Coordinates of C-alpha atoms and ligand atoms in Angstrom, one line a residue:
M1 CA 135.6 137.7 96.2
K2 CA 132.2 136.3 95.3
T3 CA 131.6 132.7 96.2
S4 CA 128.6 130.4 95.4
V5 CA 127.0 127.9 97.7
Y6 CA 124.6 125.3 96.5
R7 CA 121.9 123.2 98.2
K8 CA 120.3 120.2 96.4
E9 CA 116.9 119.1 97.3
H10 CA 114.4 116.7 95.9
F11 CA 110.6 116.4 95.5
N12 CA 108.1 114.2 93.7
A13 CA 105.1 115.7 92.1
A14 CA 102.5 115.0 89.5
H15 CA 101.4 117.4 86.7
R16 CA 99.7 117.7 83.4
L17 CA 100.8 120.2 80.8
Y18 CA 97.7 121.9 79.6
N19 CA 96.6 125.2 78.0
K20 CA 93.0 125.8 79.0
S21 CA 92.3 127.9 75.9
W22 CA 93.2 125.0 73.6
D23 CA 91.1 121.8 73.0
D24 CA 92.4 118.4 74.0
E25 CA 93.6 117.6 70.5
K26 CA 95.8 120.7 70.3
N27 CA 97.1 120.1 73.9
E28 CA 98.1 116.6 72.9
R29 CA 99.7 117.8 69.7
V30 CA 101.8 120.4 71.6
F31 CA 102.5 118.7 74.9
G32 CA 102.4 115.0 73.8
K33 CA 102.3 112.5 76.7
C34 CA 102.8 115.3 79.2
S35 CA 99.2 116.4 78.5
N36 CA 97.8 113.0 79.5
P37 CA 94.5 113.9 81.2
N38 CA 95.2 111.4 84.1
F39 CA 98.5 113.2 85.0
H40 CA 102.0 111.7 85.5
G41 CA 104.8 112.2 87.9
H42 CA 108.4 113.4 88.0
N43 CA 111.2 113.2 90.5
Y44 CA 112.3 116.8 90.5
E45 CA 115.9 117.7 91.6
L46 CA 116.2 121.2 92.8
I47 CA 119.4 123.1 93.1
V48 CA 119.4 126.4 94.9
K49 CA 122.5 128.6 94.3
L50 CA 123.4 131.6 96.4
T51 CA 126.3 133.9 95.3
G52 CA 127.7 136.6 97.5
D53 CA 130.6 137.7 99.7
V54 CA 132.0 135.4 102.4
H55 CA 131.1 137.0 105.7
P56 CA 134.3 137.8 107.6
E57 CA 133.0 136.6 111.0
T58 CA 131.3 133.4 110.0
G59 CA 133.3 132.4 106.9
Y60 CA 129.9 131.7 105.4
V61 CA 128.1 133.0 102.3
Y62 CA 124.9 131.7 104.0
D63 CA 124.1 129.3 106.8
M64 CA 123.4 126.0 105.0
K65 CA 121.2 124.8 107.8
K66 CA 119.1 127.9 107.4
L67 CA 119.0 127.4 103.6
S68 CA 117.9 123.8 104.0
D69 CA 115.1 124.8 106.4
L70 CA 114.0 127.6 104.2
I71 CA 113.8 125.3 101.1
R72 CA 111.9 122.7 103.1
D73 CA 109.4 125.2 104.6
K74 CA 108.8 127.3 101.4
V75 CA 109.2 124.8 98.6
T76 CA 109.4 121.0 99.3
N77 CA 106.6 121.0 102.0
R78 CA 104.4 122.8 99.5
F79 CA 105.0 120.7 96.4
D80 CA 106.3 117.2 97.5
H81 CA 103.8 114.4 96.8
K82 CA 101.3 116.9 95.4
N83 CA 99.5 117.1 92.1
L84 CA 100.7 120.6 91.0
N85 CA 97.6 121.3 88.9
L86 CA 95.0 120.3 91.5
D87 CA 96.7 120.7 94.9
T88 CA 98.6 123.9 94.7
E89 CA 97.4 127.6 94.4
E90 CA 100.5 128.4 92.3
F91 CA 99.6 126.2 89.4
R92 CA 95.9 126.4 89.4
D93 CA 96.0 128.8 86.5
L94 CA 99.7 128.4 85.5
N95 CA 100.9 125.6 83.3
P96 CA 103.4 123.6 85.5
T97 CA 106.3 123.3 83.1
A98 CA 109.8 123.1 84.5
E99 CA 110.3 126.7 83.4
N100 CA 107.2 127.9 85.4
I101 CA 108.0 125.7 88.4
A102 CA 111.6 127.2 88.6
R103 CA 110.3 130.7 88.4
V104 CA 107.6 130.0 91.1
I105 CA 110.3 128.5 93.4
Y106 CA 112.5 131.6 92.8
D107 CA 109.7 133.9 93.8
L108 CA 108.9 131.8 96.9
L109 CA 112.6 132.1 98.1
R110 CA 113.6 135.5 96.9
G111 CA 111.8 137.5 99.5
E112 CA 113.3 135.3 102.3
I113 CA 117.0 135.8 101.3
D114 CA 119.1 138.9 101.8
G115 CA 118.9 141.0 98.6
G116 CA 122.8 141.2 98.6
L117 CA 122.9 137.6 97.6
D118 CA 122.2 136.4 94.0
L119 CA 119.7 133.6 93.8
K120 CA 119.6 131.0 91.0
I121 CA 117.3 128.1 90.6
T122 CA 118.2 124.9 88.7
L123 CA 115.4 122.4 88.3
Y124 CA 115.8 118.9 86.8
E125 CA 112.6 117.4 85.6
T126 CA 114.4 114.4 84.2
E127 CA 118.1 113.5 84.3
R128 CA 118.4 115.0 80.9
N129 CA 116.0 117.9 81.0
Y130 CA 116.6 120.9 83.3
V131 CA 116.0 124.6 83.4
E132 CA 117.8 127.5 85.1
Y133 CA 116.1 130.7 86.3
P134 CA 117.1 133.4 86.0
A135 CA 119.0 132.5 82.8
Ligands
NI201 NI1 105.8 115.9 82.7

């Protein structure tokens, strides 16, 4: 009887989509306004989904207070109000697309959560554009 629990969080961050091995003209052609050299911001909505068995003693899949603290400590404290390209180790050499941000968030959380629970990250970059990892 697998059950999923979800925690929604939010962070603001700036980024620039940029491939170092391309010139500015090609970056602009591929990434458009998202490659603006002076950066731009997004209000990211993050949904962390855990799927597993309901524990018979607690009735929980996972303690949501613990999940909320974990996301804050590992993810939102790290990225909120940051320039992802300039202020974070994770995106110094990794293009901060929503795809890559979702995967980095997964990797930051995966080691902290019991391996018996499935973890899925959904990240909204805008209301209409969002990614899911793993697919
Ligand atoms: Ni952008």
